[in-house]
mmCIF file of C-alpha atoms and ligand atoms in Angstrom:
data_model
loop_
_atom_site.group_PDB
_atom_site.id
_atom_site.type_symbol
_atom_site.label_atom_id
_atom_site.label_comp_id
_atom_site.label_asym_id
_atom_site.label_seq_id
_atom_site.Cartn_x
_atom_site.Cartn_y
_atom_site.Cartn_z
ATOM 1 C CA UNK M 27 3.788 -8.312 -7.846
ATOM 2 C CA UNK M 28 1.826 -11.403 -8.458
ATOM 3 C CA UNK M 29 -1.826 -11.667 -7.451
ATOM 4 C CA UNK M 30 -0.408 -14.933 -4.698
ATOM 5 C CA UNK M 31 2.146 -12.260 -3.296
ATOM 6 C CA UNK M 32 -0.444 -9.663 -2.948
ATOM 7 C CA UNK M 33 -2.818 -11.762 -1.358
ATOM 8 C CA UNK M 34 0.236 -12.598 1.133
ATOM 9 C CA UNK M 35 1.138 -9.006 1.691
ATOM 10 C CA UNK M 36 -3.286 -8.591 2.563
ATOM 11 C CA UNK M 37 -2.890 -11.307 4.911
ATOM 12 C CA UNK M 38 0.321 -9.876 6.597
ATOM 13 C CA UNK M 39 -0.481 -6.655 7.054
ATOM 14 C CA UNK M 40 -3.905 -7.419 8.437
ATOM 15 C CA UNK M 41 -2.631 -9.175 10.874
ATOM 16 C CA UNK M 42 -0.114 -6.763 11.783
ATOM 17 C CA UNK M 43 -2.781 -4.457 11.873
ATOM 18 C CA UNK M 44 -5.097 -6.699 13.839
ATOM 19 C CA UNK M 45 -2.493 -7.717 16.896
ATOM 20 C CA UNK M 46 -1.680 -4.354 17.580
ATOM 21 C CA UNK M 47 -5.057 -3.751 18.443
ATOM 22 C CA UNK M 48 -5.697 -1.102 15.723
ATOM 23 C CA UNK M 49 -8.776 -2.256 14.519
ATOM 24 C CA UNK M 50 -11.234 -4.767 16.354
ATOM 25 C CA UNK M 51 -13.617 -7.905 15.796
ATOM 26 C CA UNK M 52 -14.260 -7.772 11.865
ATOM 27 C CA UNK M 53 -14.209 -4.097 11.296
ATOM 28 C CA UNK M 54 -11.910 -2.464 8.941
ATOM 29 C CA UNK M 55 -11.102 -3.738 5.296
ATOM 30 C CA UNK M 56 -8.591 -3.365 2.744
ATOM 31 C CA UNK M 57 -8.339 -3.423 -0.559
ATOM 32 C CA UNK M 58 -4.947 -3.530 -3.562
ATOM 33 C CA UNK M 59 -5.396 -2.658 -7.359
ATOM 34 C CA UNK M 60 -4.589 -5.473 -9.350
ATOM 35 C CA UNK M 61 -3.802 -5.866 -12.858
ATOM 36 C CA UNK M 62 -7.037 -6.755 -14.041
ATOM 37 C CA UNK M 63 -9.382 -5.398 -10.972
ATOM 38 C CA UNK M 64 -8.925 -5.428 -7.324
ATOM 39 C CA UNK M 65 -8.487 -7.779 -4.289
ATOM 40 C CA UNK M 66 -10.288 -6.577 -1.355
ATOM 41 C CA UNK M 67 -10.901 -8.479 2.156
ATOM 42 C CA UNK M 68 -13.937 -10.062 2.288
ATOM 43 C CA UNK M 69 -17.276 -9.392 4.552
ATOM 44 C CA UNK M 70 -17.203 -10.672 7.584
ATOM 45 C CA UNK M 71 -13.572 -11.349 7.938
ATOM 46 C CA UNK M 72 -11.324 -10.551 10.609
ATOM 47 C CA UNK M 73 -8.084 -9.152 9.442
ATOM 48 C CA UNK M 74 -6.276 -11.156 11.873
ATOM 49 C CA UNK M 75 -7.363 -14.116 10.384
ATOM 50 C CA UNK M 76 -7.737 -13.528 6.880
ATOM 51 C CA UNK M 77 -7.464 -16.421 4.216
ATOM 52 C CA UNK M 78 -5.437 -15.735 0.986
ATOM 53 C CA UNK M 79 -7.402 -18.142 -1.076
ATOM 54 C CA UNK M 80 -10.856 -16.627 -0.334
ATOM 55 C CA UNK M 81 -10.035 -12.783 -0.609
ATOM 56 C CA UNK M 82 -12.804 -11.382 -3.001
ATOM 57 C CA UNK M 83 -11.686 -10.282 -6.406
ATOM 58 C CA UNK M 84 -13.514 -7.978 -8.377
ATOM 59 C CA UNK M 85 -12.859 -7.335 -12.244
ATOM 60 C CA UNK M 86 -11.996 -3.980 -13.532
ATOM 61 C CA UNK M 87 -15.822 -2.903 -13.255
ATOM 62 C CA UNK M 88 -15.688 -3.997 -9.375
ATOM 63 C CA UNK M 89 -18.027 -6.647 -10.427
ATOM 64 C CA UNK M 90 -17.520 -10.032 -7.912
ATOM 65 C CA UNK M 91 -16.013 -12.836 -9.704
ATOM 66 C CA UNK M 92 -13.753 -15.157 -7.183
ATOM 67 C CA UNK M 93 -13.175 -15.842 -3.158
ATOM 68 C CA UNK M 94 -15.815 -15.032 -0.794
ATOM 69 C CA UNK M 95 -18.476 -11.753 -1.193
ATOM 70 C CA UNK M 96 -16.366 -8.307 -0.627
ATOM 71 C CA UNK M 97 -16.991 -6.344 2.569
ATOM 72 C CA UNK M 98 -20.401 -4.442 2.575
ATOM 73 C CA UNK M 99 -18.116 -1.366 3.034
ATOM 74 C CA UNK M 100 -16.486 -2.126 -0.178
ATOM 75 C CA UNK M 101 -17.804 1.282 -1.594
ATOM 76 C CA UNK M 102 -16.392 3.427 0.209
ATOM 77 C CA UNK M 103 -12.687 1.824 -1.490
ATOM 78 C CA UNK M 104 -14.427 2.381 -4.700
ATOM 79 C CA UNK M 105 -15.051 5.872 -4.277
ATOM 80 C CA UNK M 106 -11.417 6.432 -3.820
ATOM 81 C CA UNK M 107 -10.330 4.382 -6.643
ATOM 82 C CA UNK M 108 -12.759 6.460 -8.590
ATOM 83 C CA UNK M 109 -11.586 9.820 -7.980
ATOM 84 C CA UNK M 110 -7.727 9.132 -7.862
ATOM 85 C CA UNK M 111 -6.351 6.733 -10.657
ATOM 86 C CA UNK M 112 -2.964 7.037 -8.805
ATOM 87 C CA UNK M 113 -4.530 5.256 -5.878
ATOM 88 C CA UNK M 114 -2.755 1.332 -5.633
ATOM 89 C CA UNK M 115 -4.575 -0.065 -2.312
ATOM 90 C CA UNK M 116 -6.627 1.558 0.464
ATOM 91 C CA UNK M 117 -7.359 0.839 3.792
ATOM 92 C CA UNK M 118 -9.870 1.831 6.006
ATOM 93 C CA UNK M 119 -10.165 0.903 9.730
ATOM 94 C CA UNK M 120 -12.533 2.197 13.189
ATOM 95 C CA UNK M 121 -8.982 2.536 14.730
ATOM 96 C CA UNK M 122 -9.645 4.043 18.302
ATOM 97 C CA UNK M 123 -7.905 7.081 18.382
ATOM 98 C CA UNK M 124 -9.063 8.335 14.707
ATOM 99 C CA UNK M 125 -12.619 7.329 15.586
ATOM 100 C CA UNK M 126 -12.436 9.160 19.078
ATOM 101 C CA UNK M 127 -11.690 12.223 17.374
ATOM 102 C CA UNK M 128 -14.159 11.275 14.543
ATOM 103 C CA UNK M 129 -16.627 12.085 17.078
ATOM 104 C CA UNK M 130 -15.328 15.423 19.117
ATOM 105 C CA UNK M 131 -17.601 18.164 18.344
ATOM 106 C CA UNK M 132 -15.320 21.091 17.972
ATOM 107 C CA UNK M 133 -13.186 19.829 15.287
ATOM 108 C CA UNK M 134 -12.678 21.912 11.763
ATOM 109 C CA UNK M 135 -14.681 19.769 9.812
ATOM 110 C CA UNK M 136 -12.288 20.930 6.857
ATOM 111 C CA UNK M 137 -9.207 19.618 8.401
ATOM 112 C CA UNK M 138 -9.630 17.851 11.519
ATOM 113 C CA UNK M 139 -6.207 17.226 13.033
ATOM 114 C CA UNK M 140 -3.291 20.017 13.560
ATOM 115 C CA UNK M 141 -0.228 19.496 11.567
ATOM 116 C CA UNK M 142 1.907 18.284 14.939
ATOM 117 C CA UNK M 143 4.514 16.104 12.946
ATOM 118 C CA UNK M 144 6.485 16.841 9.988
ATOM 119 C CA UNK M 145 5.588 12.878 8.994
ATOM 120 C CA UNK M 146 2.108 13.484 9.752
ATOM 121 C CA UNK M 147 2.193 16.445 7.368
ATOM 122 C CA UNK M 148 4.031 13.827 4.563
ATOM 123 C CA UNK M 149 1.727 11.015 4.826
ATOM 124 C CA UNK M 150 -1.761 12.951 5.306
ATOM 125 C CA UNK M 151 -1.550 16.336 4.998
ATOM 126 C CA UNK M 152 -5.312 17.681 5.382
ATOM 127 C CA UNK M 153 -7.739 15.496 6.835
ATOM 128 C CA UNK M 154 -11.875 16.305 5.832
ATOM 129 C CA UNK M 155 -14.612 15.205 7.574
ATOM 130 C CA UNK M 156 -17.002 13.125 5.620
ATOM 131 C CA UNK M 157 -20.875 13.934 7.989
ATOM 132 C CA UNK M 158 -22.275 10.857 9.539
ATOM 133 C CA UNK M 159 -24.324 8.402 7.622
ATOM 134 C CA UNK M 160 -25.998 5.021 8.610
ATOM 135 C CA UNK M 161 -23.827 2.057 7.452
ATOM 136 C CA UNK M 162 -24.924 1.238 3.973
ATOM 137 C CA UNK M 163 -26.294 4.715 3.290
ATOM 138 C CA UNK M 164 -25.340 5.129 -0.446
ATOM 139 C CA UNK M 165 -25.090 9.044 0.202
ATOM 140 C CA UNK M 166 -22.455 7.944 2.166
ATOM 141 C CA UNK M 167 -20.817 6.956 -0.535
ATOM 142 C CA UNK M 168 -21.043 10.246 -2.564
ATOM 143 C CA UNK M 169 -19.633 12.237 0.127
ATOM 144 C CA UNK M 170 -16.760 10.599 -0.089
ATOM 145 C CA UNK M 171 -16.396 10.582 -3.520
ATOM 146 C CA UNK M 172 -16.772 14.572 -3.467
ATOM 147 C CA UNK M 173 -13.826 14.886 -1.185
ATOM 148 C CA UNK M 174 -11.669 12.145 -2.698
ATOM 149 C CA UNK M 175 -10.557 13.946 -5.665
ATOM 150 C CA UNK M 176 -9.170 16.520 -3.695
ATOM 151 C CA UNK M 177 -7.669 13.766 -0.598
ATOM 152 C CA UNK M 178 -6.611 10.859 -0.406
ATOM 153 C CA UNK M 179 -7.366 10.246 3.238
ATOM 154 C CA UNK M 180 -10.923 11.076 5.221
ATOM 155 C CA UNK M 181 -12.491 10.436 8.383
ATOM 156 C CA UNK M 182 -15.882 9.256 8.188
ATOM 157 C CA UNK M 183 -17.586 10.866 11.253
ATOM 158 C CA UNK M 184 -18.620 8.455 14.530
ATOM 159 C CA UNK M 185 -16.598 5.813 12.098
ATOM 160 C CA UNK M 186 -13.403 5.955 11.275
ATOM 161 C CA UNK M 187 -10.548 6.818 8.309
ATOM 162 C CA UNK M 188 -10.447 5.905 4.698
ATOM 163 C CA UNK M 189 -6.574 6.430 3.548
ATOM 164 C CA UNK M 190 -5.415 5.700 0.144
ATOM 165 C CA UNK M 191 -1.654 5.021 -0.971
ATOM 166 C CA UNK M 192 0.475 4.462 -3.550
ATOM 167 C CA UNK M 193 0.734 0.633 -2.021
ATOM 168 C CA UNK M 194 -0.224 -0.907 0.457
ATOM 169 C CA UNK M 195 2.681 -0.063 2.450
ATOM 170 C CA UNK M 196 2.385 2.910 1.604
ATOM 171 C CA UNK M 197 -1.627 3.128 2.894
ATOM 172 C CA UNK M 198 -1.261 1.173 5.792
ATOM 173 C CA UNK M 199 1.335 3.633 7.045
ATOM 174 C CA UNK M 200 -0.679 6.886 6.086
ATOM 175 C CA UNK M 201 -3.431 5.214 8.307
ATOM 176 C CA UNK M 202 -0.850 4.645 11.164
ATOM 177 C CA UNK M 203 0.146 8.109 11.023
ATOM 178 C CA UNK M 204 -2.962 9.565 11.250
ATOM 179 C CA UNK M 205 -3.853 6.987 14.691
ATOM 180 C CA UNK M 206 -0.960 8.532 16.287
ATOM 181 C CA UNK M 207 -1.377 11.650 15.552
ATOM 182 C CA UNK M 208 -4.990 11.060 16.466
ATOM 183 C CA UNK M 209 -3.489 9.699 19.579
ATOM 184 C CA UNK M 210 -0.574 12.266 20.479
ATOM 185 C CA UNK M 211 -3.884 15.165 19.342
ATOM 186 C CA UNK M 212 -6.142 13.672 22.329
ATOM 187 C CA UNK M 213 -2.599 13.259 24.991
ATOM 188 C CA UNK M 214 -2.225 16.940 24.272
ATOM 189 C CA UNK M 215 -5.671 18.436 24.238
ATOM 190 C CA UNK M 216 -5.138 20.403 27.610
ATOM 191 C CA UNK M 217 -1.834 21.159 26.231
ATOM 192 C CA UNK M 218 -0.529 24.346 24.730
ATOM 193 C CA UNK M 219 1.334 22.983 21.623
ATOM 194 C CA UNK M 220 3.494 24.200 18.914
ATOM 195 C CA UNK M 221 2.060 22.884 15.456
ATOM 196 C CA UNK M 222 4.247 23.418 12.216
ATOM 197 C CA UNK M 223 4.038 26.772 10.855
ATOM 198 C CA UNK M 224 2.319 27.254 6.965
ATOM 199 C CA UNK M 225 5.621 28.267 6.011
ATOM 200 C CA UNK M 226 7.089 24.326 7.510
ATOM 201 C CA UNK M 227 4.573 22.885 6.233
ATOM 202 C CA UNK M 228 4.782 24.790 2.626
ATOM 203 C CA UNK M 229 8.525 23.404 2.578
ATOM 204 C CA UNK M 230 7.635 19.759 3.401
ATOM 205 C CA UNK M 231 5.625 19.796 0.531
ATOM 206 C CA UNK M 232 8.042 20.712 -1.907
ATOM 207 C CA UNK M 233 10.580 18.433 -0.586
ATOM 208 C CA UNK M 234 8.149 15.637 -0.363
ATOM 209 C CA UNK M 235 5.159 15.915 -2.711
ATOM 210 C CA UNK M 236 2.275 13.787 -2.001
ATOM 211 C CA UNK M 237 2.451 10.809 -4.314
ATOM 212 C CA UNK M 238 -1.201 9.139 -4.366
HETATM 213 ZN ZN1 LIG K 5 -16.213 1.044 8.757
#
């Protein structure tokens, strides 16, 4: 893809993600590997109402060198990048749902969501909590770097989901799996419910490997 079509795709599915309401005001950010560095939304911006031309690009170091200044969260994208070369775009959003349960106290801090879908299981798998840090903590930043070589997708406690993919598609879904399952996890909390076995979930991964 060209750098113009993968400033297009940004724009589109920020504003997908925007309208449907699953990430508000300026929060959340997203970011694609390019060829020669990365394009990542820029601080500040809404992604409803992102602009293709001033997108920050960063050279293969991550160093600044076109469209407006990157988001102040842009670390936490380059932790991820860091620990898994595989890793084409990532997103990261305070969706409601995924940031409710960010902040529930009896969670398993190791994996924070039961397996309830079989696509759920596909797209994220195991789900760490990264502890709570103020926003622009650098130690938040090494947290997430310790559990990124082992997952591509955490949930930054009282904050919200990092989610790397392949592509972007292929992030912006994982993230969209996890909010519903976030979702269908709080609809059901007074609920007895049947999550997939270890041996359902040992067969999904065989037939469907995790690619990022
Ligand atoms: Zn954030």
């Amino acid at each position: 893809m060209t750098d113009t079509a993968i400033r297009d795709q940004i724009v589109r599915f920020g504003k997908s993600i925007f309208d449907r309401g699953l990430t508000a005001g300026s929060s959340g950010n997203i970011s694609v590997r390019v060829d020669d560095g990365w394009l990542m939304t820029p601080t500040g911006s809404s992604l409803g109402s992102l602009d293709p031309a001033k997108i920050s690009k960063l050279d293969d170091r991550g160093k600044h060198v076109g469209g407006d200044a990157p988001t102040k969260e842009s670390f936490l994208h380059v932790a991820m990048y860091e620990q898994r070369p595989k890793a084409g775009a990532v997103v990261h959003l305070h969706s409601v749902h995924s940031v409710a349960v960010s902040c529930m106290a009896e969670v398993d801090p190791a994996d924070v969501l039961p397996p309830l879908t079989a696509y759920y299981v596909m797209r994220v798998g195991t789900l760490p909590l990264v502890p709570y840090f103020a926003p622009g903590d650098l130690d938040l930043a090494k947290a997430v770097r310790a559990m990124a070589s082992k997952h591509h997708a955490v949930l930054l406690a009282n904050h919200g989901p990092v989610v790397a993919g392949t592509s972007l598609e292929d992030a912006v879904y994982a993230t969209e799996e996890l909010e519903e399952t976030a979702r269908l996890y709080l609809l059901l909390r007074d609920m007895r419910t049947r999550p997939l076995t270890a041996e359902q979930i040992a067969d999904l991964r065989k037939r469907f490997p995790i690619k990022v």
